[in-house]
């Protein structure tokens, strides 16, 4: 037995699942059973003859009659010492009792359901005792009414036919005294130890429950105009209920009805009236409360299922609802506008007629245009998940529903509009964004739809113009014939009005344009860099051309990201900087804040670790190229491969050129010299930025500068060293030489000496920067975007020396590290690349010392091009 108990405990979850599934099957079986006994035509005929206020009163009494049964569960929670909220108890109690009313089985179903809802954290003994006592008192009220009915029969005021049921009334009436005496005398065990307080509470609840039954049944008959003495009705009702319960038939269906029909017929009531009476009683006391209970039961099952899987099903359901409501709003808007544009087409064209959810006379022409375009505009706000779109959308749908009901009642249209309204309200939690940033993607979609509809409407007007050729030569196309020119003009004015409304509504959704991030605070940024280290791009933050997002782990600031904002995109430069353990949390926090304000981050030139983090967060990626690293511990100029480089170095050295590293701060004379070299190198071109620094004195003063001097000790080339706050990697940023004074090969001369310099500093690798599009899209199974990029790589050398740059760096590089651009999978790659292109090539406003920067990769490419030319 002990082993059996352990086995049952081990498989407790399985038995609970089986029980809930069994109850669900029984519930649906009962629904089908009731459906067979209730004819909708019959109900319609009945309700035609009964005034509306009487029907409403019947429904109200039926609901109030069920309400006392919730007292069982309030008492049960007190007995078990539970702390459930009153709302939870009321909801679960209604569910349990209405299902038990219909399903029955002697109250066993109610015990099983109560065990499921209230047994959490309790042992089997703690649950079984209170539930058993509740089960004993479920029929206490019926027993009391049995004694009361027996007294009515003995008084002699009941008819002889009803009086013959006295044995059933006596048997049922003895149940309560026996149960009360038993629970009072038994002090221990599962059924013992019930306090007088709880006995009284359960007795009162059960009495009120059966009082509700008597009142509900009697009042329905009275409202139907049926005259029957309570001295006959009450004993007959109680006796029939006792017989039905003893039969153990679900809801006492069948036996109760047979006994009532037999008894009431003998009391002189016609059989059709009895059937209607029983039908209405079933409807208002059983069916309607049961349907409410069924909804609550479904909610409970869904809640448990959702909780079991960590809320994922609920999130998916809300997301699906949101997508459906957006689809319906766009579809409805398009159909309504088309209906106003080519009404005849919805009669003549089969597929259009099949799609038509609305009638042509749904509303007048002018409001029709307004409603259609307004649904499209509201659809954008809902699709963008903006909070501000909720109330305007609800108001618009309510107006559409009311207008449909008043002007041309279309059941399909009302159902569709009501469904949209319910979905919008039900998925309100999906509207979480604080503002709308109208992105190029959304502008393209909405512009295509609204633009097509507007142009099509204009084209219809032109086609119907008396000056159009078909009026003189050919029979016009019937479905394109518009009712009148005046009506078309009314619709055209409506389109102009909608255009103005669209601008106002979009401005409302945008609110006060809120940007994310903050300007660079050097103190805070340096604290992170000096504590946790940086990377080859971290120094770019001090240019001031980008905003930063700083992550706080609850104790201190540990990570920052640098980014520029364009359109609805936040283009993050490089990998996160700071404490590596917090990278994922920092990226997630940044994405969440950006999403809240309707921005989409793009992560530009990231390594594989960042790809792994972002791929789990719903980001796709494209390989942008490879970053060249020189292993300083093994680098040498010896060997056949470096023969040409050695010759260049020896020549420049013999000519008297020298290498030096200057330490800040730099004098104004030095900065003026560097400015002259930079201007000579630029040759009038504007500085570009984002991924590489521009010439800024404040920026260059932040670190050492490597220079090449000629025989006259004059600086002819320079490169600023970028602190990476680690001994792992060293790199440079600007690398420029005087177009006239610097010797050919000065870049090699500078790089080789930089390698020696960093190696002496204990740095392991030198970052030569990225070779754009290198080793991208070579495989036939590469992403389509990458294969297109490979075509650019192979054929774009006329504009940019991709291959030459790769070959140049190949001389020094000991390893290549892939670099990626990551974007959310909802983004359009074309617009992602366009934003990157605009941000990365934005001209720098040197007067404000703000610009965008490019990495050494791109700069070395320019250097190589100029040198080779």
JSON list of C-alpha atoms in Angstrom, two decimals, residues 302-433:
[
{"chain": "A", "resi": 302, "resn": "UNK", "atom": "CA", "xyz": [-5.05, 28.63, -20.23]},
{"chain": "A", "resi": 303, "resn": "UNK", "atom": "CA", "xyz": [-3.49, 30.37, -17.21]},
{"chain": "A", "resi": 304, "resn": "UNK", "atom": "CA", "xyz": [-2.04, 27.10, -15.92]},
{"chain": "A", "resi": 305, "resn": "UNK", "atom": "CA", "xyz": [-0.80, 26.11, -19.36]},
{"chain": "A", "resi": 306, "resn": "UNK", "atom": "CA", "xyz": [0.73, 29.55, -19.84]},
{"chain": "A", "resi": 307, "resn": "UNK", "atom": "CA", "xyz": [2.42, 29.50, -16.42]},
{"chain": "A", "resi": 308, "resn": "UNK", "atom": "CA", "xyz": [3.77, 26.00, -17.00]},
{"chain": "A", "resi": 309, "resn": "UNK", "atom": "CA", "xyz": [5.62, 27.21, -20.07]},
{"chain": "A", "resi": 310, "resn": "UNK", "atom": "CA", "xyz": [6.86, 30.49, -18.52]},
{"chain": "A", "resi": 311, "resn": "UNK", "atom": "CA", "xyz": [4.28, 32.72, -20.20]},
{"chain": "A", "resi": 312, "resn": "UNK", "atom": "CA", "xyz": [5.50, 31.92, -23.72]},
{"chain": "A", "resi": 313, "resn": "UNK", "atom": "CA", "xyz": [2.08, 30.73, -25.05]},
{"chain": "A", "resi": 314, "resn": "UNK", "atom": "CA", "xyz": [0.43, 33.92, -23.76]},
{"chain": "A", "resi": 315, "resn": "UNK", "atom": "CA", "xyz": [3.05, 36.10, -25.41]},
{"chain": "A", "resi": 316, "resn": "UNK", "atom": "CA", "xyz": [2.68, 34.21, -28.68]},
{"chain": "A", "resi": 317, "resn": "UNK", "atom": "CA", "xyz": [-1.11, 34.48, -28.53]},
{"chain": "A", "resi": 318, "resn": "UNK", "atom": "CA", "xyz": [-0.99, 38.23, -27.92]},
{"chain": "A", "resi": 319, "resn": "UNK", "atom": "CA", "xyz": [1.47, 38.61, -30.77]},
{"chain": "A", "resi": 320, "resn": "UNK", "atom": "CA", "xyz": [-0.78, 36.59, -33.09]},
{"chain": "A", "resi": 321, "resn": "UNK", "atom": "CA", "xyz": [-3.83, 38.64, -32.05]},
{"chain": "A", "resi": 322, "resn": "UNK", "atom": "CA", "xyz": [-1.87, 41.81, -32.70]},
{"chain": "A", "resi": 323, "resn": "UNK", "atom": "CA", "xyz": [-0.86, 40.70, -36.19]},
{"chain": "A", "resi": 324, "resn": "UNK", "atom": "CA", "xyz": [-4.44, 39.62, -36.99]},
{"chain": "A", "resi": 325, "resn": "UNK", "atom": "CA", "xyz": [-5.93, 42.91, -35.83]},
{"chain": "A", "resi": 326, "resn": "UNK", "atom": "CA", "xyz": [-3.38, 44.87, -37.89]},
{"chain": "A", "resi": 327, "resn": "UNK", "atom": "CA", "xyz": [-4.16, 42.71, -40.93]},
{"chain": "A", "resi": 328, "resn": "UNK", "atom": "CA", "xyz": [-7.91, 43.20, -40.46]},
{"chain": "A", "resi": 329, "resn": "UNK", "atom": "CA", "xyz": [-7.56, 46.96, -40.07]},
{"chain": "A", "resi": 330, "resn": "UNK", "atom": "CA", "xyz": [-5.50, 47.28, -43.24]},
{"chain": "A", "resi": 331, "resn": "UNK", "atom": "CA", "xyz": [-7.74, 44.87, -45.14]},
{"chain": "A", "resi": 332, "resn": "UNK", "atom": "CA", "xyz": [-10.91, 46.64, -44.00]},
{"chain": "A", "resi": 333, "resn": "UNK", "atom": "CA", "xyz": [-9.49, 50.06, -44.84]},
{"chain": "A", "resi": 334, "resn": "UNK", "atom": "CA", "xyz": [-8.43, 48.94, -48.32]},
{"chain": "A", "resi": 335, "resn": "UNK", "atom": "CA", "xyz": [-11.78, 47.25, -49.03]},
{"chain": "A", "resi": 336, "resn": "UNK", "atom": "CA", "xyz": [-13.82, 50.22, -47.86]},
{"chain": "A", "resi": 337, "resn": "UNK", "atom": "CA", "xyz": [-11.83, 52.65, -50.02]},
{"chain": "A", "resi": 338, "resn": "UNK", "atom": "CA", "xyz": [-12.07, 50.31, -53.02]},
{"chain": "A", "resi": 339, "resn": "UNK", "atom": "CA", "xyz": [-15.78, 49.91, -52.36]},
{"chain": "A", "resi": 340, "resn": "UNK", "atom": "CA", "xyz": [-16.16, 53.66, -52.57]},
{"chain": "A", "resi": 341, "resn": "UNK", "atom": "CA", "xyz": [-13.97, 53.78, -55.69]},
{"chain": "A", "resi": 342, "resn": "UNK", "atom": "CA", "xyz": [-15.36, 50.91, -57.81]},
{"chain": "A", "resi": 343, "resn": "UNK", "atom": "CA", "xyz": [-18.67, 49.87, -56.19]},
{"chain": "A", "resi": 344, "resn": "UNK", "atom": "CA", "xyz": [-19.79, 48.18, -59.39]},
{"chain": "A", "resi": 345, "resn": "UNK", "atom": "CA", "xyz": [-16.64, 46.07, -59.39]},
{"chain": "A", "resi": 346, "resn": "UNK", "atom": "CA", "xyz": [-17.75, 44.37, -56.15]},
{"chain": "A", "resi": 347, "resn": "UNK", "atom": "CA", "xyz": [-20.87, 43.21, -57.96]},
{"chain": "A", "resi": 348, "resn": "UNK", "atom": "CA", "xyz": [-19.32, 42.09, -61.25]},
{"chain": "A", "resi": 349, "resn": "UNK", "atom": "CA", "xyz": [-15.89, 40.72, -60.28]},
{"chain": "A", "resi": 350, "resn": "UNK", "atom": "CA", "xyz": [-16.13, 37.35, -58.52]},
{"chain": "A", "resi": 351, "resn": "UNK", "atom": "CA", "xyz": [-13.03, 37.47, -56.33]},
{"chain": "A", "resi": 352, "resn": "UNK", "atom": "CA", "xyz": [-13.81, 41.03, -55.22]},
{"chain": "A", "resi": 353, "resn": "UNK", "atom": "CA", "xyz": [-17.39, 40.04, -54.42]},
{"chain": "A", "resi": 354, "resn": "UNK", "atom": "CA", "xyz": [-16.06, 37.15, -52.31]},
{"chain": "A", "resi": 355, "resn": "UNK", "atom": "CA", "xyz": [-13.77, 39.45, -50.34]},
{"chain": "A", "resi": 356, "resn": "UNK", "atom": "CA", "xyz": [-16.42, 42.09, -49.68]},
{"chain": "A", "resi": 357, "resn": "UNK", "atom": "CA", "xyz": [-17.16, 42.28, -45.96]},
{"chain": "A", "resi": 358, "resn": "UNK", "atom": "CA", "xyz": [-19.11, 45.52, -46.27]},
{"chain": "A", "resi": 359, "resn": "UNK", "atom": "CA", "xyz": [-22.09, 46.77, -48.21]},
{"chain": "A", "resi": 360, "resn": "UNK", "atom": "CA", "xyz": [-21.86, 49.61, -50.68]},
{"chain": "A", "resi": 361, "resn": "UNK", "atom": "CA", "xyz": [-24.39, 51.55, -48.62]},
{"chain": "A", "resi": 362, "resn": "UNK", "atom": "CA", "xyz": [-22.49, 50.96, -45.39]},
{"chain": "A", "resi": 363, "resn": "UNK", "atom": "CA", "xyz": [-22.08, 54.71, -45.08]},
{"chain": "A", "resi": 364, "resn": "UNK", "atom": "CA", "xyz": [-22.36, 57.67, -47.36]},
{"chain": "A", "resi": 365, "resn": "UNK", "atom": "CA", "xyz": [-19.61, 58.31, -49.93]},
{"chain": "A", "resi": 366, "resn": "UNK", "atom": "CA", "xyz": [-17.77, 60.99, -47.96]},
{"chain": "A", "resi": 367, "resn": "UNK", "atom": "CA", "xyz": [-17.64, 59.13, -44.62]},
{"chain": "A", "resi": 368, "resn": "UNK", "atom": "CA", "xyz": [-16.79, 55.94, -46.53]},
{"chain": "A", "resi": 369, "resn": "UNK", "atom": "CA", "xyz": [-13.54, 57.44, -47.78]},
{"chain": "A", "resi": 370, "resn": "UNK", "atom": "CA", "xyz": [-12.80, 58.90, -44.34]},
{"chain": "A", "resi": 371, "resn": "UNK", "atom": "CA", "xyz": [-13.44, 55.57, -42.61]},
{"chain": "A", "resi": 372, "resn": "UNK", "atom": "CA", "xyz": [-11.31, 53.53, -45.03]},
{"chain": "A", "resi": 373, "resn": "UNK", "atom": "CA", "xyz": [-8.24, 55.76, -44.92]},
{"chain": "A", "resi": 374, "resn": "UNK", "atom": "CA", "xyz": [-8.63, 56.30, -41.16]},
{"chain": "A", "resi": 375, "resn": "UNK", "atom": "CA", "xyz": [-8.51, 52.55, -40.59]},
{"chain": "A", "resi": 376, "resn": "UNK", "atom": "CA", "xyz": [-5.26, 52.45, -42.56]},
{"chain": "A", "resi": 377, "resn": "UNK", "atom": "CA", "xyz": [-3.78, 55.27, -40.49]},
{"chain": "A", "resi": 378, "resn": "UNK", "atom": "CA", "xyz": [-4.90, 53.72, -37.20]},
{"chain": "A", "resi": 379, "resn": "UNK", "atom": "CA", "xyz": [-3.55, 50.41, -38.44]},
{"chain": "A", "resi": 380, "resn": "UNK", "atom": "CA", "xyz": [-0.09, 51.95, -38.63]},
{"chain": "A", "resi": 381, "resn": "UNK", "atom": "CA", "xyz": [-0.30, 53.13, -35.03]},
{"chain": "A", "resi": 382, "resn": "UNK", "atom": "CA", "xyz": [-1.42, 49.68, -33.87]},
{"chain": "A", "resi": 383, "resn": "UNK", "atom": "CA", "xyz": [1.17, 47.91, -36.05]},
{"chain": "A", "resi": 384, "resn": "UNK", "atom": "CA", "xyz": [3.88, 50.13, -34.55]},
{"chain": "A", "resi": 385, "resn": "UNK", "atom": "CA", "xyz": [2.56, 49.15, -31.08]},
{"chain": "A", "resi": 386, "resn": "UNK", "atom": "CA", "xyz": [2.34, 52.74, -29.89]},
{"chain": "A", "resi": 387, "resn": "UNK", "atom": "CA", "xyz": [0.42, 53.38, -26.66]},
{"chain": "A", "resi": 388, "resn": "UNK", "atom": "CA", "xyz": [-1.11, 56.60, -27.96]},
{"chain": "A", "resi": 389, "resn": "UNK", "atom": "CA", "xyz": [-2.88, 54.70, -30.76]},
{"chain": "A", "resi": 390, "resn": "UNK", "atom": "CA", "xyz": [-5.15, 52.76, -28.38]},
{"chain": "A", "resi": 391, "resn": "UNK", "atom": "CA", "xyz": [-7.93, 55.22, -27.55]},
{"chain": "A", "resi": 392, "resn": "UNK", "atom": "CA", "xyz": [-8.22, 56.79, -31.04]},
{"chain": "A", "resi": 393, "resn": "UNK", "atom": "CA", "xyz": [-8.46, 53.30, -32.54]},
{"chain": "A", "resi": 394, "resn": "UNK", "atom": "CA", "xyz": [-11.11, 52.18, -30.05]},
{"chain": "A", "resi": 395, "resn": "UNK", "atom": "CA", "xyz": [-13.15, 55.35, -30.72]},
{"chain": "A", "resi": 396, "resn": "UNK", "atom": "CA", "xyz": [-12.85, 54.89, -34.50]},
{"chain": "A", "resi": 397, "resn": "UNK", "atom": "CA", "xyz": [-14.00, 51.26, -34.33]},
{"chain": "A", "resi": 398, "resn": "UNK", "atom": "CA", "xyz": [-16.92, 52.16, -32.05]},
{"chain": "A", "resi": 399, "resn": "UNK", "atom": "CA", "xyz": [-17.98, 54.90, -34.47]},
{"chain": "A", "resi": 400, "resn": "UNK", "atom": "CA", "xyz": [-17.68, 52.45, -37.38]},
{"chain": "A", "resi": 401, "resn": "UNK", "atom": "CA", "xyz": [-19.81, 49.85, -35.55]},
{"chain": "A", "resi": 402, "resn": "UNK", "atom": "CA", "xyz": [-22.50, 52.36, -34.60]},
{"chain": "A", "resi": 403, "resn": "UNK", "atom": "CA", "xyz": [-22.54, 53.83, -38.12]},
{"chain": "A", "resi": 404, "resn": "UNK", "atom": "CA", "xyz": [-22.85, 50.37, -39.63]},
{"chain": "A", "resi": 405, "resn": "UNK", "atom": "CA", "xyz": [-25.81, 49.55, -37.37]},
{"chain": "A", "resi": 406, "resn": "UNK", "atom": "CA", "xyz": [-27.59, 52.83, -38.13]},
{"chain": "A", "resi": 407, "resn": "UNK", "atom": "CA", "xyz": [-27.13, 53.12, -41.90]},
{"chain": "A", "resi": 408, "resn": "UNK", "atom": "CA", "xyz": [-26.95, 49.62, -43.31]},
{"chain": "A", "resi": 409, "resn": "UNK", "atom": "CA", "xyz": [-26.92, 46.72, -40.88]},
{"chain": "A", "resi": 410, "resn": "UNK", "atom": "CA", "xyz": [-24.37, 44.23, -42.16]},
{"chain": "A", "resi": 411, "resn": "UNK", "atom": "CA", "xyz": [-23.85, 41.29, -39.79]},
{"chain": "A", "resi": 412, "resn": "UNK", "atom": "CA", "xyz": [-20.50, 40.41, -41.35]},
{"chain": "A", "resi": 413, "resn": "UNK", "atom": "CA", "xyz": [-19.24, 43.99, -41.13]},
{"chain": "A", "resi": 414, "resn": "UNK", "atom": "CA", "xyz": [-20.37, 44.29, -37.51]},
{"chain": "A", "resi": 415, "resn": "UNK", "atom": "CA", "xyz": [-18.71, 40.99, -36.62]},
{"chain": "A", "resi": 416, "resn": "UNK", "atom": "CA", "xyz": [-15.44, 42.00, -38.29]},
{"chain": "A", "resi": 417, "resn": "UNK", "atom": "CA", "xyz": [-15.39, 45.46, -36.70]},
{"chain": "A", "resi": 418, "resn": "UNK", "atom": "CA", "xyz": [-16.36, 44.04, -33.30]},
{"chain": "A", "resi": 419, "resn": "UNK", "atom": "CA", "xyz": [-13.66, 41.37, -33.60]},
{"chain": "A", "resi": 420, "resn": "UNK", "atom": "CA", "xyz": [-11.11, 44.08, -34.31]},
{"chain": "A", "resi": 421, "resn": "UNK", "atom": "CA", "xyz": [-12.35, 46.06, -31.32]},
{"chain": "A", "resi": 422, "resn": "UNK", "atom": "CA", "xyz": [-12.13, 43.06, -28.99]},
{"chain": "A", "resi": 423, "resn": "UNK", "atom": "CA", "xyz": [-8.65, 42.20, -30.26]},
{"chain": "A", "resi": 424, "resn": "UNK", "atom": "CA", "xyz": [-7.43, 45.77, -29.83]},
{"chain": "A", "resi": 425, "resn": "UNK", "atom": "CA", "xyz": [-8.74, 45.88, -26.27]},
{"chain": "A", "resi": 426, "resn": "UNK", "atom": "CA", "xyz": [-7.59, 42.34, -25.46]},
{"chain": "A", "resi": 427, "resn": "UNK", "atom": "CA", "xyz": [-4.07, 42.90, -26.76]},
{"chain": "A", "resi": 428, "resn": "UNK", "atom": "CA", "xyz": [-3.63, 46.36, -25.29]},
{"chain": "A", "resi": 429, "resn": "UNK", "atom": "CA", "xyz": [-0.53, 45.16, -23.45]},
{"chain": "A", "resi": 430, "resn": "UNK", "atom": "CA", "xyz": [1.13, 44.78, -26.86]},
{"chain": "A", "resi": 431, "resn": "UNK", "atom": "CA", "xyz": [0.99, 48.58, -27.23]},
{"chain": "A", "resi": 432, "resn": "UNK", "atom": "CA", "xyz": [4.07, 49.48, -25.22]},
{"chain": "A", "resi": 433, "resn": "UNK", "atom": "CA", "xyz": [6.00, 52.02, -27.27]}
]
